[in-house]
Coordinates of C-alpha atoms in Angstrom, one line a residue:
Chain A
M1 CA -26.1 18.5 30.0
T2 CA -22.4 20.8 29.3
I3 CA -20.1 20.1 26.6
A4 CA -16.1 20.4 27.2
T5 CA -14.0 20.7 24.4
E6 CA -11.1 20.2 26.5
T7 CA -10.3 16.5 28.1
P8 CA -7.8 16.7 31.7
P9 CA -4.8 15.0 30.9
R10 CA -4.5 11.3 32.2
T11 CA -1.7 10.0 34.2
R12 CA 0.7 7.4 33.0
R13 CA 3.5 4.7 34.0
W14 CA 5.4 6.0 30.7
P15 CA 6.0 9.2 29.1
I16 CA 4.0 9.2 26.2
V17 CA 6.5 10.2 23.0
G18 CA 8.9 8.2 22.1
E19 CA 12.6 7.2 23.6
P20 CA 15.1 10.0 23.2
P21 CA 17.0 9.9 19.7
Y22 CA 20.1 8.0 18.9
E23 CA 22.8 10.5 19.3
G24 CA 24.1 11.1 15.7
S25 CA 21.3 10.6 13.9
R26 CA 18.3 12.2 12.4
I27 CA 16.0 8.9 13.1
P28 CA 15.3 7.5 16.7
T29 CA 16.0 3.5 16.1
R30 CA 14.9 2.3 19.2
V31 CA 11.3 2.1 18.2
P32 CA 9.9 -1.4 18.8
T33 CA 7.9 -3.0 16.9
I34 CA 7.2 -6.0 19.6
L35 CA 6.3 -4.4 22.8
D36 CA 8.3 -6.4 25.8
V37 CA 7.3 -6.3 29.3
P38 CA 9.5 -4.4 31.4
E39 CA 12.0 -5.9 33.4
E40 CA 10.2 -4.9 37.0
L41 CA 7.0 -6.5 36.1
R42 CA 8.3 -9.7 34.2
D43 CA 7.9 -12.2 37.0
S44 CA 4.7 -10.2 38.7
E45 CA 2.0 -12.5 39.1
D46 CA 0.0 -9.7 38.2
V47 CA 0.8 -9.8 34.6
F48 CA -1.7 -11.8 32.4
R49 CA -1.7 -12.7 29.2
V50 CA -4.6 -12.1 26.8
N51 CA -4.9 -13.3 23.1
F52 CA -6.9 -10.8 21.5
G53 CA -8.1 -12.5 17.6
P54 CA -7.7 -13.6 15.0
N55 CA -11.3 -13.9 15.5
H56 CA -12.7 -10.7 17.6
P57 CA -15.2 -8.4 16.8
S58 CA -13.3 -5.5 17.3
M59 CA -10.1 -6.3 15.4
H60 CA -11.0 -5.3 11.5
G61 CA -10.8 -8.4 10.0
V62 CA -8.2 -11.1 11.4
L63 CA -5.7 -9.5 13.1
R64 CA -4.2 -11.7 16.0
L65 CA -2.6 -9.1 19.1
I66 CA -0.9 -11.1 22.2
V67 CA -1.3 -8.9 25.1
D68 CA 0.3 -8.5 28.3
L69 CA -2.0 -6.5 30.9
D70 CA -1.1 -5.4 34.4
G71 CA -4.6 -5.1 35.7
E72 CA -5.8 -2.5 32.9
E73 CA -2.8 -1.1 31.4
V74 CA -1.0 -2.4 28.3
V75 CA 2.6 -3.9 29.2
G76 CA 3.4 -6.2 26.3
L77 CA 1.9 -6.0 23.0
Q78 CA 2.9 -8.5 19.9
A79 CA 0.6 -8.1 16.6
V80 CA 0.3 -11.6 15.0
I81 CA -0.3 -11.4 10.9
G82 CA -0.9 -13.6 8.0
Y83 CA -4.6 -15.3 8.8
L84 CA -5.1 -13.6 5.4
H85 CA -2.2 -14.8 3.2
T86 CA -3.4 -15.8 0.2
G87 CA -0.5 -15.7 -1.6
F88 CA -1.7 -12.8 -4.8
E89 CA 2.2 -12.2 -5.3
K90 CA 2.7 -15.4 -6.4
T91 CA -0.6 -16.2 -8.5
M92 CA 0.1 -13.0 -10.2
E93 CA 3.2 -14.7 -11.8
S94 CA 1.4 -16.7 -13.8
K95 CA -0.8 -14.5 -14.8
T96 CA -1.2 -12.5 -17.6
Y97 CA -0.9 -8.9 -17.0
W98 CA -4.4 -8.5 -18.7
K99 CA -5.6 -10.9 -15.9
C100 CA -3.5 -9.6 -13.4
V101 CA -5.2 -6.3 -13.1
T102 CA -8.3 -8.4 -10.9
Y103 CA -6.1 -9.1 -8.3
P104 CA -4.9 -5.9 -6.4
E105 CA -7.8 -5.0 -5.5
R106 CA -8.9 -7.8 -3.8
I107 CA -5.8 -7.1 -2.1
D108 CA -7.2 -3.7 0.1
Y109 CA -10.8 -4.4 -0.8
V110 CA -11.9 -1.1 1.2
G111 CA -9.4 0.9 -1.0
Y112 CA -9.4 -1.2 -4.5
Q113 CA -9.2 1.7 -6.8
N114 CA -6.0 3.2 -5.3
N115 CA -4.8 -0.9 -5.5
E116 CA -5.8 -1.3 -9.1
L117 CA -4.2 2.0 -10.0
V118 CA -1.0 1.0 -8.2
F119 CA -0.5 -2.0 -10.4
V120 CA -2.0 -0.2 -13.9
L121 CA 0.6 3.0 -13.4
A122 CA 3.8 0.3 -12.8
V123 CA 2.7 -2.0 -16.2
E124 CA 1.9 1.5 -17.9
K125 CA 5.4 2.8 -16.6
L126 CA 7.6 -0.7 -18.2
L127 CA 5.4 0.0 -21.5
G128 CA 5.6 3.9 -21.7
I129 CA 2.2 3.7 -23.2
E130 CA 0.3 7.3 -22.9
V131 CA -3.2 7.7 -21.3
P132 CA -5.6 9.9 -22.7
E133 CA -6.4 12.9 -20.3
K134 CA -10.1 11.7 -20.2
A135 CA -8.5 8.3 -18.4
T136 CA -6.6 10.4 -16.3
W137 CA -8.7 12.4 -14.7
M138 CA -11.9 9.6 -14.3
R139 CA -9.1 7.3 -12.8
M140 CA -8.4 10.7 -10.5
L141 CA -12.3 11.0 -9.5
L142 CA -13.1 7.6 -8.6
C143 CA -10.1 7.2 -6.2
E144 CA -11.1 10.1 -4.3
L145 CA -14.2 9.1 -4.4
N146 CA -12.7 5.8 -3.1
R147 CA -10.4 7.6 -0.7
I148 CA -14.0 8.9 1.1
H149 CA -15.4 5.7 0.9
S150 CA -12.4 4.0 2.5
H151 CA -12.3 6.9 5.1
L152 CA -15.8 6.6 5.9
V153 CA -15.6 2.7 6.5
Y154 CA -12.8 3.7 9.0
L155 CA -14.8 6.1 10.9
G156 CA -18.0 4.2 11.3
T157 CA -16.1 1.2 12.6
S158 CA -14.0 3.0 14.7
A159 CA -17.1 4.8 15.7
L160 CA -19.3 1.6 16.8
E161 CA -16.1 0.3 18.1
L162 CA -16.1 3.0 20.8
G163 CA -19.9 2.6 21.0
A164 CA -21.4 5.3 18.8
I165 CA -23.4 3.0 16.8
S166 CA -25.1 6.0 14.8
M167 CA -22.2 7.2 13.3
F168 CA -22.0 3.4 11.2
W169 CA -25.6 3.8 10.4
Y170 CA -24.7 7.6 9.1
C171 CA -21.5 6.4 7.5
F172 CA -22.8 3.9 5.8
R173 CA -25.3 5.6 4.1
E174 CA -23.5 7.8 2.7
R175 CA -20.6 4.8 1.1
E176 CA -24.0 3.4 -0.2
Q177 CA -24.2 6.3 -2.3
I178 CA -20.4 5.9 -3.3
L179 CA -21.3 2.7 -3.9
D180 CA -23.9 3.1 -6.3
L181 CA -21.7 5.5 -8.0
F182 CA -19.3 2.8 -8.5
E183 CA -22.2 0.7 -10.4
L184 CA -23.7 2.9 -11.9
V185 CA -19.9 3.4 -14.0
T186 CA -18.2 -0.3 -13.6
G187 CA -21.4 -2.6 -13.0
Q188 CA -19.6 -3.6 -9.5
R189 CA -19.9 -2.2 -6.5
M190 CA -16.8 -3.7 -5.4
H191 CA -13.5 -5.1 -7.0
T192 CA -14.4 -2.9 -10.2
R193 CA -11.6 -3.5 -12.8
Y194 CA -12.5 -0.6 -14.5
F195 CA -8.6 1.0 -14.6
Q196 CA -7.2 -1.1 -17.8
V197 CA -3.5 -0.8 -18.6
G198 CA -3.8 2.1 -21.1
G199 CA -6.9 3.9 -20.0
L200 CA -10.7 2.8 -18.8
A201 CA -12.2 0.0 -19.4
E202 CA -15.0 1.5 -20.9
D203 CA -16.9 5.2 -21.5
I204 CA -18.3 6.9 -18.7
P205 CA -21.8 6.1 -18.9
P206 CA -24.5 8.7 -19.6
G207 CA -26.3 9.7 -16.2
F208 CA -22.7 9.6 -13.9
F209 CA -22.1 13.3 -14.2
P210 CA -25.9 14.1 -12.4
E211 CA -25.4 11.6 -9.8
C212 CA -22.1 12.3 -8.7
R213 CA -22.6 15.9 -8.6
R214 CA -25.9 15.1 -6.5
F215 CA -23.5 13.4 -4.7
V216 CA -21.0 16.3 -4.2
E217 CA -23.5 18.8 -3.2
W218 CA -24.6 16.2 -0.6
M219 CA -21.3 15.3 1.0
P220 CA -20.4 17.8 3.2
K221 CA -23.3 18.2 4.4
A222 CA -23.0 14.8 5.6
L223 CA -19.8 15.6 6.9
D224 CA -21.2 18.5 9.7
D225 CA -23.4 15.9 10.5
Y226 CA -20.8 13.5 11.2
L227 CA -18.6 16.7 13.3
A228 CA -21.8 17.5 14.9
L229 CA -22.4 13.7 16.5
L230 CA -18.5 13.0 16.7
D231 CA -16.6 16.5 17.3
R232 CA -18.5 17.9 20.5
N233 CA -19.3 14.5 22.2
Q234 CA -17.4 14.1 25.1
I235 CA -17.5 10.6 25.5
W236 CA -15.4 10.6 21.5
L237 CA -12.9 13.1 23.0
E238 CA -12.3 11.1 26.0
R239 CA -11.7 8.1 24.3
T240 CA -9.6 9.6 21.6
K241 CA -7.7 12.8 22.6
G242 CA -3.8 12.0 24.2
I243 CA -4.4 8.1 23.5
G244 CA -2.4 6.0 21.0
V245 CA 0.0 8.7 20.7
L246 CA 3.1 8.3 17.9
A247 CA 5.4 11.0 18.0
A248 CA 6.5 12.6 14.4
Q249 CA 10.3 11.1 14.6
D250 CA 8.5 7.7 15.7
A251 CA 6.5 7.2 12.8
I252 CA 8.8 8.5 10.1
A253 CA 11.4 5.4 11.7
L254 CA 8.6 2.8 11.6
G255 CA 7.9 4.0 8.2
Q256 CA 4.2 5.5 8.7
T257 CA 2.7 7.4 5.8
G258 CA -0.4 9.1 4.8
P259 CA -3.1 10.1 7.5
N260 CA -1.1 8.2 10.3
L261 CA 2.0 10.2 9.4
R262 CA 0.0 13.6 8.6
A263 CA -2.2 12.9 12.6
S264 CA 1.5 12.9 13.7
G265 CA 2.6 16.3 12.2
V266 CA 4.6 15.8 9.4
D267 CA 3.5 17.2 6.1
W268 CA 3.6 14.6 3.1
D269 CA 1.3 13.9 0.7
L270 CA 2.6 12.0 -2.2
R271 CA -0.4 13.8 -4.2
R272 CA 1.1 17.0 -3.8
D273 CA 5.1 16.1 -3.1
Q274 CA 5.0 13.7 -6.0
P275 CA 2.4 14.1 -8.2
Y276 CA 1.0 11.6 -10.0
L277 CA -2.1 11.6 -12.6
A278 CA -2.9 15.3 -12.8
Y279 CA -3.3 16.0 -9.4
D280 CA -0.6 19.1 -10.1
Q281 CA -3.4 20.5 -12.0
V282 CA -6.5 20.2 -8.8
D283 CA -6.7 22.4 -5.9
F284 CA -6.4 20.9 -2.6
K285 CA -5.2 21.2 1.3
V286 CA -3.5 18.4 3.1
P287 CA -4.5 18.4 6.5
V288 CA -1.5 18.2 9.0
Y289 CA -2.8 17.6 13.1
P290 CA 0.8 17.5 15.2
D291 CA -0.5 15.7 18.3
G292 CA -0.2 12.0 17.1
D293 CA -3.3 10.6 18.6
V294 CA -6.7 9.1 18.1
Y295 CA -8.2 12.1 17.8
A296 CA -5.8 13.7 15.2
R297 CA -5.7 10.6 12.8
Y298 CA -9.6 11.0 12.9
R299 CA -9.8 14.8 11.8
V300 CA -7.2 14.2 9.4
R301 CA -9.1 11.6 8.0
M302 CA -12.7 14.3 8.4
D303 CA -10.7 16.7 6.5
E304 CA -9.0 14.5 3.8
M305 CA -13.0 13.3 3.1
A306 CA -14.0 17.2 2.8
E307 CA -10.8 17.6 0.3
S308 CA -11.3 14.8 -1.7
T309 CA -15.0 16.1 -2.3
R310 CA -13.5 19.3 -3.4
I311 CA -11.1 17.2 -5.9
V312 CA -14.1 14.9 -7.0
R313 CA -15.9 18.1 -8.0
Q314 CA -12.9 19.8 -9.9
C315 CA -12.8 16.4 -12.1
L316 CA -16.1 16.8 -12.4
D317 CA -15.8 20.0 -14.2
R318 CA -13.1 18.9 -16.4
L319 CA -14.9 15.6 -17.4
E320 CA -18.0 17.2 -18.7
R321 CA -16.0 19.2 -21.4
M322 CA -14.3 16.0 -22.5
E323 CA -17.6 14.1 -23.8
G324 CA -16.9 12.2 -26.9
R325 CA -13.0 12.0 -26.2
P326 CA -11.0 8.7 -26.0
W327 CA -10.9 7.5 -22.6
I328 CA -8.2 4.3 -23.5
A329 CA -4.9 4.8 -25.5
D330 CA -5.1 4.0 -29.5
D331 CA -2.1 1.0 -29.1
R332 CA -3.4 -2.4 -30.4
K333 CA -1.0 -4.7 -29.3
V334 CA -1.4 -3.9 -25.6
V335 CA -5.2 -2.4 -25.5
L336 CA -8.5 -4.3 -26.7
P337 CA -9.7 -2.8 -30.1
P338 CA -13.6 -1.8 -29.7
R339 CA -16.1 -4.4 -29.7
E340 CA -17.9 -3.6 -32.9
E341 CA -14.5 -3.7 -35.2
L342 CA -14.4 -7.2 -34.2
H343 CA -17.3 -8.1 -36.6
T344 CA -15.8 -5.8 -39.4
S345 CA -11.8 -5.9 -39.2
M346 CA -9.7 -9.1 -39.3
E347 CA -6.9 -7.2 -37.8
S348 CA -8.9 -6.2 -34.7
L349 CA -10.0 -9.8 -34.5
I350 CA -6.7 -10.8 -34.6
H351 CA -5.6 -8.7 -31.9
H352 CA -8.3 -9.2 -30.0
F353 CA -7.6 -13.0 -30.1
K354 CA -3.8 -12.5 -29.2
I355 CA -3.6 -9.9 -26.2
V356 CA -6.8 -12.1 -24.1
T357 CA -5.1 -15.6 -25.2
E358 CA -0.9 -14.4 -25.0
G359 CA -1.8 -11.5 -23.1
F360 CA 0.7 -8.6 -24.0
R361 CA 4.3 -8.4 -23.7
V362 CA 6.2 -6.0 -21.2
P363 CA 9.9 -4.5 -22.1
E364 CA 11.9 -6.2 -19.7
G365 CA 13.1 -4.0 -16.3
E366 CA 11.8 -3.1 -12.9
V367 CA 9.7 -0.2 -11.7
Y368 CA 8.3 0.7 -8.2
V369 CA 5.6 2.8 -8.2
A370 CA 4.2 4.5 -5.2
I371 CA 0.8 6.6 -4.9
E372 CA -0.7 8.1 -2.0
S373 CA -3.9 5.2 -1.2
P374 CA -6.6 5.9 1.6
R375 CA -4.0 4.2 4.1
G376 CA -0.9 5.8 2.6
E377 CA 1.8 4.9 0.4
S378 CA 0.8 2.2 -1.5
G379 CA 3.4 1.1 -3.8
C380 CA 4.3 -1.8 -6.8
Y381 CA 7.6 -3.1 -7.3
L382 CA 7.2 -4.6 -10.8
V383 CA 9.9 -6.6 -12.7
S384 CA 9.2 -8.0 -16.2
D385 CA 11.3 -10.3 -18.2
G386 CA 10.0 -8.8 -21.4
G387 CA 7.2 -12.0 -21.4
P388 CA 3.6 -11.8 -20.8
R389 CA 3.7 -12.5 -17.0
P390 CA 5.1 -10.5 -14.6
W391 CA 8.3 -11.8 -13.1
R392 CA 7.7 -10.6 -9.4
V393 CA 5.0 -8.2 -8.2
H394 CA 5.3 -6.8 -4.7
F395 CA 3.0 -4.6 -3.0
R396 CA 4.1 -2.3 -0.4
S397 CA 0.9 -2.3 1.5
P398 CA 0.2 0.7 4.0
S399 CA -1.5 -1.4 6.1
F400 CA 1.2 -3.8 7.1
V401 CA 3.3 -0.6 7.7
A402 CA 0.6 0.6 10.1
L403 CA 0.1 -2.6 11.8
E404 CA 4.2 -2.8 12.7
A405 CA 3.1 1.0 15.3
T406 CA 0.8 -0.9 17.6
A407 CA 2.8 -1.4 19.8
T408 CA 4.6 1.9 20.0
C409 CA 1.1 3.7 20.1
A410 CA 0.2 1.2 22.8
R411 CA 2.5 2.0 25.4
G412 CA 1.0 2.9 28.2
A413 CA -2.6 2.4 27.2
L414 CA -5.7 1.0 29.1
V415 CA -7.6 -2.3 27.5
A416 CA -10.2 -0.5 26.3
D417 CA -8.3 2.1 24.7
L418 CA -6.3 -0.4 22.3
I419 CA -9.2 -0.6 20.5
A420 CA -9.5 3.0 19.4
I421 CA -5.9 2.7 18.7
V422 CA -6.3 -0.5 16.4
G423 CA -9.0 1.0 14.6
S424 CA -7.0 4.4 14.1
L425 CA -4.6 3.1 12.7
D426 CA -6.7 1.9 10.0
S427 CA -5.6 -1.2 8.5
V428 CA -6.8 -3.9 6.2
M429 CA -6.2 -7.1 6.9
G430 CA -6.0 -8.0 3.4
D431 CA -3.3 -5.1 2.3
T432 CA -2.0 -6.9 5.3
D433 CA -1.2 -10.5 4.5
R434 CA -2.0 -10.4 1.0
Chain B
M1 CA 23.6 15.6 -8.0
T2 CA 24.1 12.8 -5.5
R3 CA 27.8 11.2 -5.5
W4 CA 26.4 7.5 -5.6
E5 CA 30.0 6.4 -6.0
Q6 CA 31.1 7.6 -2.7
M7 CA 28.1 5.0 -0.8
P8 CA 30.0 2.4 0.8
G9 CA 30.0 -1.3 -1.3
F10 CA 29.4 1.0 -4.0
V11 CA 29.2 -1.3 -6.9
A12 CA 27.5 0.5 -10.0
V13 CA 24.4 2.7 -10.5
R14 CA 21.3 2.4 -13.1
E15 CA 18.9 4.8 -14.2
A16 CA 16.2 3.4 -15.9
F17 CA 12.5 4.0 -16.4
G18 CA 13.4 7.3 -14.5
E19 CA 14.2 5.4 -11.5
T20 CA 17.9 5.0 -9.7
T21 CA 19.1 1.6 -8.5
V22 CA 22.3 1.5 -7.1
T23 CA 23.6 -1.9 -6.8
I24 CA 25.8 -2.7 -3.5
E25 CA 28.1 -5.2 -2.0
A26 CA 25.6 -7.4 0.3
E27 CA 27.8 -7.6 3.3
R28 CA 28.1 -4.0 3.4
I29 CA 24.4 -2.9 2.6
R30 CA 23.9 -1.6 6.1
D31 CA 26.5 0.9 6.3
A32 CA 25.2 1.7 3.1
C33 CA 21.9 2.4 4.6
L34 CA 23.5 4.4 7.4
Y35 CA 25.3 6.7 4.7
A36 CA 22.1 6.9 2.8
R37 CA 20.3 7.9 5.8
D38 CA 22.5 10.2 7.6
E39 CA 24.5 12.0 4.6
L40 CA 21.6 11.6 1.2
G41 CA 18.8 12.2 4.1
F42 CA 16.9 9.2 2.7
D43 CA 14.3 9.2 6.1
V44 CA 12.1 6.1 5.3
C45 CA 12.9 2.8 4.1
V46 CA 9.5 2.2 2.0
D47 CA 10.0 -1.2 1.2
V48 CA 12.5 -4.0 1.0
V49 CA 11.9 -6.9 -1.5
A50 CA 13.4 -9.6 -2.7
T51 CA 13.2 -11.3 -6.1
D52 CA 14.2 -14.9 -6.9
Y53 CA 16.1 -15.0 -10.9
L54 CA 16.4 -18.6 -10.6
G55 CA 15.5 -19.6 -14.5
W56 CA 15.4 -15.8 -15.3
G57 CA 16.2 -16.0 -19.1
S58 CA 15.6 -19.7 -20.1
S59 CA 13.4 -19.4 -22.2
G60 CA 13.8 -16.0 -24.7
V61 CA 10.8 -14.1 -25.5
S62 CA 9.2 -14.1 -29.0
G63 CA 6.8 -11.6 -30.5
Y64 CA 6.2 -8.2 -30.3
I65 CA 7.5 -6.2 -27.4
G66 CA 6.3 -3.2 -26.2
T67 CA 8.9 -0.1 -25.7
P68 CA 9.0 2.8 -24.1
D69 CA 10.7 4.9 -26.8
G70 CA 8.9 4.4 -30.1
R71 CA 6.8 0.9 -31.4
D72 CA 9.3 -1.0 -33.0
I73 CA 6.9 -3.2 -34.0
N74 CA 9.6 -5.5 -36.4
A75 CA 12.2 -6.4 -33.3
P76 CA 12.2 -9.2 -32.1
M77 CA 9.8 -11.3 -34.7
T78 CA 7.5 -13.9 -33.7
Q79 CA 9.7 -16.2 -36.4
G80 CA 12.6 -17.4 -34.3
L81 CA 14.1 -14.3 -33.4
Q82 CA 14.1 -14.2 -29.5
A83 CA 15.5 -11.9 -27.3
L84 CA 16.6 -12.8 -23.9
P85 CA 16.5 -10.9 -21.1
A86 CA 19.9 -9.5 -19.6
P87 CA 21.6 -12.1 -17.2
K88 CA 21.6 -11.1 -13.2
P89 CA 24.6 -11.5 -11.1
K90 CA 23.4 -13.9 -8.5
R91 CA 19.5 -15.5 -7.6
F92 CA 18.2 -13.6 -5.3
S93 CA 18.1 -9.6 -5.6
V94 CA 17.3 -7.8 -2.2
S95 CA 15.8 -4.1 -3.0
Y96 CA 15.8 -1.1 -0.8
H97 CA 13.0 1.6 -1.7
L98 CA 14.1 4.8 0.0
L99 CA 12.3 8.0 0.5
A100 CA 13.5 11.4 1.2
L101 CA 11.1 13.5 2.9
R102 CA 11.6 16.4 0.9
P103 CA 10.1 18.3 -2.0
G104 CA 10.4 16.4 -5.0
A105 CA 10.2 13.3 -3.4
P106 CA 13.6 11.7 -4.3
R107 CA 13.8 7.9 -4.6
V108 CA 16.3 5.5 -4.9
R109 CA 16.7 2.0 -4.7
L110 CA 19.5 0.0 -3.2
Q111 CA 20.2 -3.0 -4.5
C112 CA 22.6 -6.1 -3.4
W113 CA 23.0 -9.9 -5.1
V114 CA 22.9 -13.0 -2.8
D115 CA 23.0 -16.4 -3.5
E116 CA 21.5 -19.7 -1.8
G117 CA 22.6 -19.7 1.5
E118 CA 24.2 -16.0 1.7
R119 CA 23.1 -13.6 4.2
V120 CA 22.3 -10.5 4.2
P121 CA 23.2 -7.7 7.2
S122 CA 19.8 -6.7 8.6
V123 CA 19.0 -2.8 8.4
V124 CA 16.3 -3.0 11.7
S125 CA 18.9 -1.0 13.2
V126 CA 18.8 1.8 10.8
W127 CA 15.0 1.7 10.0
P128 CA 12.9 0.1 12.9
T129 CA 9.9 -0.7 9.8
C130 CA 12.2 -2.9 8.5
D131 CA 11.7 -5.3 11.6
W132 CA 8.6 -6.7 9.4
H133 CA 9.6 -6.1 5.7
E134 CA 12.7 -8.2 6.5
R135 CA 10.8 -10.9 8.1
E136 CA 8.1 -10.9 5.1
Q137 CA 11.2 -11.7 2.9
F138 CA 12.5 -14.4 5.0
D139 CA 9.7 -15.8 5.4
L140 CA 8.5 -16.3 1.6
M141 CA 11.7 -16.1 0.0
G142 CA 14.1 -17.6 2.2
I143 CA 16.6 -14.5 2.4
V144 CA 18.2 -14.9 5.8
F145 CA 19.0 -11.2 7.3
E146 CA 22.0 -11.4 9.8
G147 CA 21.6 -9.8 12.9
H148 CA 17.7 -9.0 12.9
P149 CA 16.2 -9.9 16.4
N150 CA 13.6 -11.8 15.7
L151 CA 13.7 -13.5 12.2
T152 CA 10.8 -16.0 12.3
R153 CA 7.8 -16.6 9.6
L154 CA 5.9 -13.6 9.7
L155 CA 2.5 -14.4 6.9
M156 CA 2.9 -18.0 7.1
P157 CA 2.4 -20.8 10.0
D158 CA 5.5 -21.0 12.1
D159 CA 5.6 -25.1 10.7
W160 CA 5.2 -24.4 7.1
E161 CA 8.3 -26.2 5.0
G162 CA 9.5 -24.2 2.5
H163 CA 9.4 -20.6 0.6
P164 CA 6.8 -19.8 -1.3
L165 CA 7.8 -16.9 -3.6
R166 CA 10.6 -19.1 -4.7
K167 CA 10.3 -20.1 -8.3
D168 CA 11.4 -23.2 -7.3
Y169 CA 8.4 -23.5 -5.1
P170 CA 5.2 -25.0 -7.2
L171 CA 1.8 -22.9 -7.8
G172 CA -0.5 -25.0 -5.6
G173 CA 2.5 -26.9 -4.1
E174 CA 0.4 -26.9 -0.8
P175 CA -0.6 -30.2 1.2
V176 CA -4.2 -30.5 1.2
R177 CA -5.6 -30.6 4.9
F178 CA -8.6 -32.8 6.0
S179 CA -8.9 -32.9 9.3
D180 CA -10.4 -36.8 9.6
A181 CA -7.2 -38.2 8.5
E182 CA -4.9 -36.6 11.0

């Protein structure tokens, strides 16, 4: 068997790169979020409309695509979302901040810790509370593990959809190890609710560090396995290279962030360019690929997993020296008192009761906090009227924005490539619909 | 130092929690966005979000409120003295969170205020990404964006009545559907 690393260019009806930019502007504005059937094909009997989803095995949840096909070629496309709208933002308005922490993780159920983090950071920004160093580093460690977890789910399912079934099992093997680590720390495999306003819910349990070290040692080998399975696989290369191209200026105009933006050649990562937590104290590279196709998106995520593993290792080095340090801020008006004090201290009992029943009050104001979640810029807009419940919470979800790019990516694609394109944008429908 | 005063339709600028909020006249929000994009270099509109302030400040808040600077435990007190949030000019605020892709990641929030029935010019022609953001805010908050190419419901079903994120829309307000009752 001969292994080729270059794919022959395919002929396409439309130019792959987006339309020319508007004059006098830095950004092209004619970037569609709906792909209309071209004029000359509108009355053609060859064009027929196919409904993908909302229940379709390759739709990563309940996404519905209305696709106009001319033979095998996609000539029109409209993404319909909202099938998983659960009204989280409305529900959170009637919960105390204390209870709200559980909701954001259920919004993006693959990148849950990052979503949890963005909400907690927003509340902390309004409160102006100091978070202990140990909590900051542990948050960073878990978020990076979560990033690896999310990319593994992306890689496994995307490869599965293109027929590489074994990739799915390999990815989920490593994913299982990460979930075991989460369970060890938090007691939950998913939706961990480990981040608390002010720090962490509990101290890092004994035995976590050696287990995590073992994973960090193992992960680079697993990544080599993935590369060996996919990156020299002719079918995978044929199915991904030059497919679903998103040019840099189109990606910016469509508000893309995260891996999708970096795969289009824009060197932008909030962890480096707008450091939060302690990302300015760790050493990592930001992978950027210029091609903007499905293959570039896959490569960005592969490289990110390697970089995340490096960050986790650096976090471990720091955290192992923080044994016995506080993991949550000592602010009794916001943070629950230590459990053992409840039996001896009246003050602690009152504080505990007040925080659990009424919740803590957050100063009036509005903030927008953004972090780099596995899917891109995850933001939380929070308005407080000074009471114990948020007045308005809004999540800026990267999946929602990624799906807006489906139409632009699918210009001139074949229907089989559509599956690869939607998979490569890596949206989570819970995050999209909220 | 950015001269926010030169923005079209400038009303006020406010710094709070390390974030800049520039209030813009609602009719001129599109011009302000164009100015922000082309003159100030805010390449990306990351988010459009509307907030309903119906009933804002109708019930005062008493008890301990943490403050970003210092822990003033005595003001306001639980006994009697209540704190009321600052009144808002109109019922709805529409905020545009802008980001510039350059070192330092400068961000700004453009904000305009509208009452029920007032319209906001659409900025889809400035940033295509605002298409779905505006549709979402129309769907959930009932803000009408003038000039939007396809202002239909995005998340809720097409035949839904009301805008769920408004404050006068009750929690659990949707009717329960039984298939045998139809």
